[in-house]
Amino acid sequence: MTYNTAVESVSAEGAVYYLFGATGDLARRKLFPALFSLYKEGKLSENFAVVGLARRPRTNEQFREDLYESIVEFCRYKADDAELWSKFAEHFVYMSLDINDVEGFRDLSRLSEQLDVKFNIPGNRLFYLALAPSLFGPVSFNLRDGGLLESNGWHRVVIEKPFGYDQPSAQKLNEQISQVFKEEEIYRIDHYLGKEMVQNIQVIRFANAFFEPLWNNNHIANVQITLSETVGVEERGGYYDKSGALRDMGQNHMLQMLTMIAMEPPSRLHGEDIRDEKVKVLRSLREYASSDEVRANVVRGQYSAGSMRGKELPGYREEDSVGEDSTTETYFAAKVLVDNFRWAGVPFYIRTGKRLPVKTTEVVIEFKSMPQNVLFAQRHDLAPNLLVIRVNPLEGIYIKVNAKTPGENNSVQPVAMEFCQSCQIGINTPEAYERLIHDAARGDSTYFTRWDEVSQAWSFVDKIAQAWREDKSDLKHYPAGSWGPEAADRLLAEEGFRWWPVNGQEEDNVIWVSNSGK
Ligand SMILES: NC(=O)C1=CN([C@@H]2O[C@H](COP(=O)(O)OP(=O)(O)OC[C@H]3O[C@@H](n4cnc5c(N)ncnc54)[C@H](OP(=O)(O)O)[C@@H]3O)[C@@H](O)[C@H]2O)C=CC1
Ligand SMILES: O=C1O[C@H](COP(=O)(O)O)[C@@H](O)[C@H](O)[C@H]1O
């Protein structure tokens, strides 16, 4: 099988972008703003067209108004240059289409030929499926049967998550899509892979002589990955109640981040080499062998009524479109082991939840403590060294080291030295969706998930889901605004560890040295 590898040109080749789900939430909040940012930065050539597709009727003018409103509300660039705006907007057209109507796809094919001529596009087609997963198969078949894949250029399909509900359903979905598209034409989105600091993990690891030699079980005590959210399920209760935190965040974003931390250096910085290394990590995850093992290593919770910053909040079961006796988890924490030479015995603690006190994504690497025969260790309880990778909302890294307290003999003081990348004036990092759309348009699938990764991640997660189905008695309730069930603290305490504070909520005695002015 041949795969695409990184393409270095900055501006994407001319193409028609088909935005299925153009009237939906994702398009409004993420995809339209991403396209505008790419245009502003000259990363879309002038030879492009975007066709918005959904069932509800819209004129081109109405569609462009929706586009404008979305950009005003969500884009990191302002749409205040009228001339640039009108040049951008004229590339957008709307067509009302039901995914199940193959005739509509034939009309779409004819429209595409006109757009090719109008914008001088060489037949390249990028299909973005911002749709419910049940439509991924039907849309693929109708793209083929409606003649959309007969043009001369390349054809790529970008598929939103969730890719399946478990391994068998993901497999079935993949078989359907694979009847139409080759693996190298399929771009499965995991938007965390498009985040600046997730991509930076490789650079931090492989470009720094003082990290990589220590990056193993001789020196690392544990790894902690936190993806905490303050929001509840918002308007997505219908979807979320069937999914839960494990499938919504665990199977994809959390395991992908874990692979970036744990993978071996790739032989080349090519997409396939990187994905080969990531899938090896997923294959090395120790699957829980029994329901008892799941209960001992995985904690699940659901938020109940509580408050945050003085605001009263409803419990999960009171949210719209959620069952009143729902047992869906809105939180989970797990101890995960990677059974390979590098990581044997090092626990990876992962946790995610909704309605937690802060919105943050952080990775903490905790290094092993110094040997006890060192002078300072005899007299003081030395804090371990930490490397913290901040993904969101602040982007950057800090290291926590021990230093002598100035002016005092034999007194040790923790010092945190931070490089806050997002605090630097002039740095306005691209949104994840911007990078990923640009990558797909350039044919670079490095930061998209390959089928073997998706399948392997489902196998790991399915073991947990199965144990949870059999016995729901371990579901813990936590008040909205708290850090989740206490059982998650015990997961670490059993091994003498604790969750480190996230999002700068550091202990009082730490001296900060930071470019953020903290
Ligand atoms: N929203 C988010 O933050 C995120 C979403 N995702 C994923 O992205 C996908 C889209 O999510 P989201 O935008 O929130 O969903 P929405 O429910 O907001 O939008 C769904 C879109 O699909 C269209 N649609 C539904 N049925 C049909 C049909 N039969 N034919 C044509 N179009 C149809 C709807 O338009 P109409 O009703 O007019 O037909 C609408 O534009 C999902 O897979 C979701 O899991 C992933 C990560 C985050
Ligand atoms: O994929 C998803 O991610 C979001 C969180 O994304 P972030 O970029 O804001 O951290 C989450 O809210 C949503 O439930 C999930 O589907």
XYZ file of C-alpha atoms and ligand atoms in Angstrom:
582
model
C 0.000 0.000 0.000
C 1.302 3.493 -0.743
C 0.589 6.437 1.484
C 0.861 10.158 1.081
C 3.679 11.805 2.915
C 4.186 15.381 4.049
C 3.832 17.969 1.337
C 5.672 21.160 1.980
C 3.985 23.694 -0.291
C 2.213 26.399 1.688
C -0.751 27.154 -0.562
C -3.079 24.235 -1.178
C -3.801 23.203 -4.760
C -7.069 24.408 -6.253
C -10.020 22.241 -5.234
C -13.740 22.162 -4.644
C -14.510 21.725 -0.932
C -17.832 20.010 -0.229
C -19.058 20.838 3.216
C -21.683 18.274 4.212
C -23.477 19.476 7.335
C -23.068 23.135 6.329
C -25.975 24.286 8.496
C -24.652 22.485 11.589
C -22.856 23.519 14.743
C -19.394 22.339 13.731
C -19.460 24.225 10.440
C -20.546 27.410 12.190
C -18.126 27.272 15.098
C -15.049 25.720 13.535
C -15.065 25.051 9.798
C -16.127 28.410 8.324
C -13.719 30.324 10.582
C -10.918 27.919 9.641
C -11.509 28.473 5.926
C -11.473 32.243 6.373
C -8.225 32.158 8.349
C -6.607 30.007 5.674
C -7.761 32.449 3.010
C -6.481 35.442 4.970
C -3.085 33.780 5.270
C -2.904 32.940 1.572
C -3.063 29.196 2.250
C -6.011 28.690 -0.083
C -5.178 29.500 -3.658
C -7.742 31.658 -5.480
C -8.737 28.501 -7.375
C -11.174 27.108 -4.893
C -14.913 26.812 -4.326
C -16.880 25.713 -1.279
C -20.247 24.047 -1.691
C -22.321 24.049 1.495
C -24.642 21.039 1.652
C -27.546 20.203 3.975
C -31.262 19.558 3.618
C -32.713 22.875 4.714
C -33.228 25.471 1.993
C -30.812 28.405 1.782
C -30.029 30.822 -1.022
C -26.377 31.548 -1.752
C -26.901 34.975 -0.176
C -28.357 33.489 3.035
C -25.519 31.000 3.175
C -22.968 33.797 2.851
C -24.731 35.678 5.647
C -24.440 32.599 7.887
C -20.783 32.435 6.901
C -20.227 36.069 7.815
C -21.928 35.754 11.204
C -19.908 32.681 12.047
C -16.659 34.442 11.206
C -17.554 37.547 13.201
C -18.348 35.380 16.216
C -15.712 32.664 16.077
C -12.801 33.542 13.792
C -9.415 34.721 15.089
C -9.313 37.189 12.166
C -11.749 40.045 11.647
C -13.790 40.234 8.450
C -13.395 44.011 8.338
C -11.879 44.377 4.890
C -14.958 44.613 2.656
C -13.073 43.954 -0.560
C -11.318 40.870 0.806
C -14.563 39.634 2.305
C -16.481 39.858 -0.940
C -13.643 38.135 -2.841
C -13.697 35.326 -0.255
C -17.492 34.973 -0.090
C -17.947 34.684 -3.850
C -16.243 31.268 -3.676
C -19.137 29.930 -1.533
C -22.347 28.425 -2.895
C -25.087 26.428 -1.224
C -27.083 23.469 -2.449
C -29.942 21.798 -0.628
C -29.326 18.041 -0.691
C -30.534 14.992 1.194
C -27.727 12.471 1.643
C -30.077 9.664 0.650
C -31.010 11.245 -2.694
C -28.638 10.032 -5.396
C -30.255 12.308 -8.007
C -29.197 15.276 -5.899
C -25.594 14.030 -6.120
C -25.829 13.988 -9.919
C -26.898 17.649 -9.792
C -23.968 18.255 -7.470
C -21.653 16.665 -9.999
C -22.909 19.021 -12.706
C -22.518 22.008 -10.370
C -18.947 20.895 -9.674
C -18.042 20.959 -13.357
C -19.317 24.536 -13.566
C -17.269 25.492 -10.500
C -14.169 23.868 -11.999
C -14.539 26.107 -15.037
C -15.449 29.256 -13.107
C -12.555 29.024 -10.646
C -10.084 27.186 -12.875
C -10.000 24.103 -10.628
C -8.294 20.955 -11.979
C -10.975 18.497 -10.794
C -9.663 18.120 -7.210
C -12.394 17.252 -4.712
C -12.300 17.409 -0.914
C -15.415 16.057 0.820
C -15.786 17.124 4.447
C -18.368 15.044 6.312
C -19.581 17.132 9.266
C -22.483 14.734 9.634
C -23.825 12.130 12.017
C -21.747 8.938 11.628
C -24.772 6.965 10.371
C -24.542 9.068 7.180
C -20.833 8.424 6.468
C -21.555 5.187 4.546
C -24.544 6.473 2.501
C -22.771 9.693 1.535
C -19.727 7.742 0.323
C -21.859 5.482 -1.881
C -23.782 8.405 -3.343
C -20.628 10.375 -4.050
C -19.511 7.429 -6.147
C -22.898 6.711 -7.743
C -23.593 10.376 -8.389
C -20.371 10.697 -10.441
C -18.466 12.940 -8.044
C -15.372 10.732 -8.175
C -15.037 10.801 -11.942
C -13.172 14.090 -12.213
C -9.511 14.128 -13.236
C -7.949 15.419 -10.007
C -7.529 13.889 -6.546
C -10.431 12.883 -4.262
C -10.207 13.009 -0.461
C -12.739 12.530 2.263
C -12.425 14.100 5.718
C -14.458 12.251 8.311
C -15.513 13.674 11.631
C -15.545 11.734 14.855
C -16.937 9.587 16.320
C -15.625 6.909 13.961
C -17.941 4.178 15.187
C -19.348 3.302 18.581
C -17.108 0.323 19.272
C -14.614 -1.805 17.329
C -17.208 -3.843 15.365
C -19.244 -0.786 14.334
C -16.075 1.121 13.415
C -14.967 -1.881 11.355
C -18.286 -1.953 9.522
C -18.112 1.767 8.872
C -14.582 1.445 7.595
C -15.585 -1.367 5.262
C -18.340 0.815 3.800
C -16.107 3.833 3.267
C -13.324 1.634 1.907
C -15.606 0.395 -0.857
C -15.412 3.920 -2.234
C -12.188 5.517 -0.961
C -8.675 4.116 -0.592
C -7.033 4.397 2.851
C -4.753 7.173 1.600
C -7.812 9.164 0.524
C -9.444 8.929 3.973
C -8.653 11.654 6.523
C -10.130 10.737 9.923
C -10.186 13.851 12.058
C -9.024 13.963 15.628
C -8.853 17.693 16.185
C -6.494 17.321 19.168
C -3.830 16.244 16.688
C -4.195 19.636 15.052
C -3.411 21.518 18.250
C -0.151 23.432 18.300
C 1.168 21.947 21.530
C 0.162 18.376 20.695
C 2.255 18.689 17.535
C 4.974 20.311 19.616
C 5.315 17.179 21.792
C 7.523 15.611 19.137
C 9.777 18.641 18.983
C 10.071 18.926 22.760
C 10.950 15.247 22.951
C 13.165 14.727 19.942
C 14.911 18.106 19.698
C 16.095 18.411 23.304
C 19.082 16.459 24.519
C 18.054 16.763 28.125
C 14.609 15.217 27.745
C 14.980 12.236 25.432
C 17.671 10.381 27.446
C 15.396 10.562 30.502
C 12.228 9.633 28.609
C 11.810 6.102 29.953
C 11.002 3.976 32.993
C 14.422 4.559 34.555
C 13.653 8.201 35.142
C 9.934 8.836 34.772
C 7.690 7.973 37.712
C 4.349 8.581 36.040
C 2.600 10.582 33.326
C -0.635 12.490 33.887
C -2.897 13.626 31.077
C -5.823 15.885 31.997
C -8.525 17.121 29.603
C -10.930 19.011 31.844
C -13.904 21.015 30.679
C -16.132 23.487 32.491
C -19.001 23.036 30.039
C -21.740 20.467 30.463
C -23.232 18.672 27.484
C -24.792 21.901 26.145
C -27.074 21.135 23.164
C -25.463 17.776 22.448
C -27.262 15.714 25.101
C -28.836 13.407 22.499
C -25.451 12.416 21.107
C -23.549 12.502 24.386
C -25.967 10.356 26.365
C -25.248 7.476 23.956
C -21.557 8.157 23.914
C -20.184 9.257 27.294
C -16.736 10.561 28.171
C -14.895 7.336 27.375
C -16.021 7.272 23.753
C -16.257 11.047 23.296
C -12.769 11.914 24.568
C -11.011 8.722 25.688
C -10.978 6.552 22.568
C -9.670 9.382 20.444
C -8.119 12.543 21.933
C -6.720 11.021 25.127
C -5.235 7.913 23.579
C -3.826 9.956 20.712
C -2.080 12.269 23.161
C -0.790 9.271 25.050
C 0.704 7.872 21.843
C 2.492 11.149 21.156
C 4.082 11.026 24.601
C 4.953 7.334 24.507
C 5.948 6.630 20.896
C 9.479 5.775 19.799
C 11.295 8.287 17.596
C 10.163 7.663 14.005
C 12.875 6.755 11.516
C 11.851 9.721 9.344
C 9.488 12.634 9.940
C 7.052 11.219 7.431
C 3.383 10.748 8.207
C 3.470 6.980 7.803
C 6.538 6.549 9.989
C 4.967 8.601 12.757
C 1.692 6.718 12.535
C 3.573 3.399 12.533
C 5.153 4.362 15.851
C 1.847 5.534 17.319
C 0.064 2.324 16.472
C 2.831 0.325 18.179
C 2.040 2.182 21.402
C -1.650 1.380 21.050
C -0.772 -2.281 20.529
C 1.318 -2.171 23.709
C -1.484 -0.910 25.934
C -2.225 -3.514 28.563
C -5.872 -4.451 28.114
C -7.797 -4.971 31.335
C -8.276 -8.711 31.623
C -11.473 -8.747 33.674
C -14.268 -6.573 35.013
C -12.469 -6.545 38.361
C -9.379 -5.124 36.689
C -11.486 -2.435 35.046
C -13.011 -1.496 38.396
C -9.574 -1.392 40.031
C -8.055 0.829 37.342
C -10.836 2.949 35.891
C -13.112 5.385 37.715
C -16.284 6.750 36.169
C -18.472 9.599 37.318
C -21.456 11.690 36.362
C -21.994 15.276 37.441
C -24.859 16.114 39.738
C -26.190 19.596 40.506
C -23.554 21.981 41.815
C -22.138 25.417 41.259
C -19.263 27.128 39.535
C -18.075 30.674 40.180
C -21.294 31.407 42.071
C -23.603 30.034 39.366
C -25.980 27.178 40.202
C -25.756 24.353 37.660
C -28.108 21.460 36.925
C -27.077 17.836 37.207
C -26.421 15.810 34.063
C -29.744 13.971 34.297
C -31.589 17.286 34.163
C -29.931 18.336 30.890
C -31.893 18.453 27.598
C -32.200 15.151 25.737
C -30.616 13.159 28.586
C -32.429 10.214 30.177
C -33.645 10.980 33.715
C -32.019 7.804 35.037
C -29.050 7.932 32.656
C -25.912 6.098 33.745
C -23.720 7.704 31.085
C -20.356 8.822 32.462
C -19.404 12.481 32.087
C -16.042 11.791 33.738
C -13.516 9.034 33.706
C -10.004 8.539 35.017
C -7.828 5.519 34.333
C -4.461 4.040 35.105
C -3.054 2.787 31.822
C 0.092 0.706 31.354
C 2.182 0.591 28.209
C 3.819 -2.814 28.115
C 7.014 -2.188 26.214
C 10.711 -1.812 27.039
C 10.596 1.935 27.446
C 7.524 2.191 29.642
C 7.198 -1.056 31.603
C 5.939 -0.197 35.085
C 5.248 3.498 34.448
C 1.590 4.374 35.071
C -0.091 6.775 32.655
C -2.978 8.417 34.494
C -5.562 9.917 32.190
C -8.677 11.842 33.183
C -11.353 13.878 31.486
C -14.660 15.299 32.574
C -17.338 17.862 32.000
C -18.313 20.475 34.598
C -14.884 20.436 36.230
C -13.538 23.668 37.760
C -11.285 24.728 34.865
C -10.998 24.225 31.132
C -7.558 22.851 30.528
C -5.544 20.297 28.639
C -2.210 19.471 30.221
C 0.360 16.712 30.270
C 2.533 16.320 33.357
C 5.658 14.185 33.235
C 6.712 13.424 36.806
C 10.329 12.355 37.147
C 11.550 9.890 39.740
C 12.762 11.324 43.029
C 16.440 11.774 43.800
C 18.210 8.986 45.694
C 17.833 9.404 49.459
C 21.562 9.714 50.151
C 21.686 13.221 48.800
C 22.145 15.835 51.523
C 19.040 17.849 50.742
C 16.832 14.814 50.448
C 17.743 13.769 53.966
C 16.575 17.043 55.377
C 13.685 17.966 53.159
C 10.825 16.347 51.376
C 12.038 17.228 47.885
C 9.353 17.825 45.292
C 9.858 15.729 42.160
C 10.912 17.411 38.950
C 8.061 17.965 36.544
C 7.826 18.758 32.863
C 4.414 20.217 32.113
C 3.139 20.575 28.564
C 0.279 23.042 28.387
C -1.980 22.450 25.438
C -4.976 24.613 26.236
C -5.997 27.359 27.009
C -2.418 28.534 27.564
C 0.107 26.986 25.212
C 3.633 26.354 26.383
C 5.778 24.302 28.704
C 7.266 24.642 32.133
C 9.724 22.636 34.141
C 9.726 22.458 37.891
C 13.129 22.104 39.515
C 14.539 22.448 43.040
C 16.884 25.290 43.930
C 18.455 26.712 47.060
C 16.284 29.243 48.841
C 18.230 32.484 48.459
C 19.974 33.513 51.664
C 19.110 30.355 53.594
C 21.393 27.430 54.312
C 20.335 23.983 53.176
C 16.876 25.146 52.329
C 15.300 24.030 49.087
C 12.699 25.862 47.083
C 10.719 24.566 44.070
C 11.094 26.850 41.060
C 8.887 26.662 37.970
C 10.441 27.960 34.762
C 7.897 28.604 32.108
C 7.860 29.349 28.409
C 4.322 30.490 27.723
C 4.124 30.456 23.954
C 0.603 31.862 23.730
C 1.566 34.794 26.001
C 4.094 36.030 23.444
C 2.779 39.128 21.733
C 2.383 38.496 18.039
C 1.815 34.757 18.312
C -1.687 33.917 17.177
C -1.532 30.192 16.648
C -3.822 28.613 14.063
C -6.858 26.734 15.288
C -6.659 22.948 15.083
C -9.265 22.799 12.331
C -7.319 25.289 10.258
C -4.205 23.152 10.278
C -6.087 19.971 9.590
C -8.116 21.314 6.670
C -4.925 22.757 5.225
C -3.114 19.436 5.714
C -5.926 17.495 4.023
C -5.936 19.935 1.123
C -2.160 19.421 0.753
C -2.423 15.651 1.002
C -0.597 15.385 4.326
C -2.300 12.832 6.551
C 0.285 12.827 9.363
C -2.107 14.300 11.922
C -5.112 12.215 10.944
C -5.780 8.801 12.405
C -5.120 5.709 10.335
C -7.549 2.814 10.432
C -5.253 0.522 12.411
C -4.918 3.194 15.125
C -8.671 3.696 15.339
C -9.340 -0.017 15.470
C -6.713 -0.657 18.134
C -7.965 2.218 20.290
C -11.493 0.834 20.125
C -10.301 -2.622 21.214
C -8.764 -1.092 24.330
C -11.809 1.024 25.132
C -14.316 -1.757 24.414
C -12.991 -3.798 27.349
C -13.854 -0.952 29.704
C -17.236 -0.304 28.103
C -18.127 -3.990 28.349
C -17.327 -4.146 32.068
C -19.351 -0.986 32.639
C -22.336 -2.456 30.780
C -22.297 -5.562 32.980
C -22.294 -3.666 36.279
C -23.240 -0.048 36.689
C -22.839 0.091 40.470
C -19.429 1.819 40.346
C -20.781 5.012 38.741
C -19.968 7.856 41.165
C -21.738 11.201 41.235
C -19.708 14.387 41.623
C -21.053 17.900 42.087
C -20.720 20.184 39.052
C -17.740 22.438 39.727
C -15.709 19.804 41.610
C -12.703 17.806 40.408
C -14.709 14.586 39.989
C -14.997 11.482 42.175
C -12.504 11.064 45.003
C -11.859 7.549 43.792
C -9.781 9.127 41.022
C -7.395 10.495 43.651
C -7.106 7.057 45.212
C -5.998 5.611 41.843
C -2.789 7.594 42.239
C -2.553 7.565 46.031
C -2.311 3.760 45.976
C 1.074 4.176 44.287
C 2.198 7.178 46.316
C 1.305 9.764 43.669
C -1.212 12.582 43.363
C -2.717 14.620 40.559
C -0.607 17.745 40.101
C -2.511 21.018 40.022
C -3.319 22.091 36.468
C -3.709 25.400 34.687
C -1.272 27.303 36.835
C -3.066 26.430 40.071
C 0.314 25.756 41.621
C 1.143 25.422 45.275
C 2.017 28.637 47.140
C 5.645 27.840 47.824
C 6.720 27.644 44.179
C 8.736 30.504 42.699
C 7.659 31.210 39.113
C 9.972 32.449 36.433
C 7.874 33.033 33.365
C 7.710 35.116 30.219
C 3.972 35.525 30.932
C 4.707 38.137 33.568
C 3.257 35.877 36.284
N -20.180 20.296 17.126
C -18.998 19.966 17.627
O -18.399 20.678 18.442
C -18.340 18.704 17.206
C -18.934 17.858 16.281
N -18.293 16.722 15.885
C -18.913 15.820 14.903
O -19.213 16.525 13.700
C -20.384 15.996 13.101
C -21.388 17.129 12.941
O -21.669 17.677 14.212
P -22.573 18.975 14.429
O -22.280 20.017 13.412
O -22.446 19.312 15.861
O -24.047 18.394 14.170
P -25.381 19.199 13.901
O -26.494 18.324 14.335
O -25.318 20.587 14.399
O -25.413 19.288 12.313
C -25.697 18.177 11.483
C -25.703 18.622 10.032
O -26.060 17.513 9.225
C -27.072 17.913 8.298
N -27.875 16.738 7.968
C -28.513 15.907 8.828
N -29.149 14.937 8.153
C -28.913 15.156 6.837
C -29.309 14.499 5.638
N -30.091 13.409 5.645
N -28.902 15.001 4.472
C -28.105 16.114 4.440
N -27.688 16.764 5.526
C -28.097 16.297 6.714
C -27.845 18.981 9.074
O -28.510 19.863 8.213
P -30.082 19.787 7.820
O -30.820 19.507 9.072
O -30.337 21.129 7.228
O -30.158 18.706 6.826
C -26.703 19.733 9.732
O -26.119 20.650 8.836
C -20.842 14.869 14.033
O -20.287 13.662 13.579
C -20.234 15.249 15.367
O -20.058 14.139 16.206
C -17.054 16.401 16.349
C -16.410 17.198 17.260
C -17.011 18.393 17.800
O -14.316 16.231 20.466
C -14.739 16.855 21.420
O -13.970 17.816 21.963
C -14.549 18.852 22.735
C -13.386 19.531 23.467
O -12.510 20.079 22.519
P -11.560 21.289 22.888
O -10.759 21.519 21.667
O -12.461 22.449 23.237
O -10.753 20.880 24.079
C -15.568 18.322 23.698
O -16.233 19.402 24.335
C -16.584 17.490 22.951
O -17.490 16.886 23.881
C -15.922 16.396 22.149
O -16.883 15.796 21.289
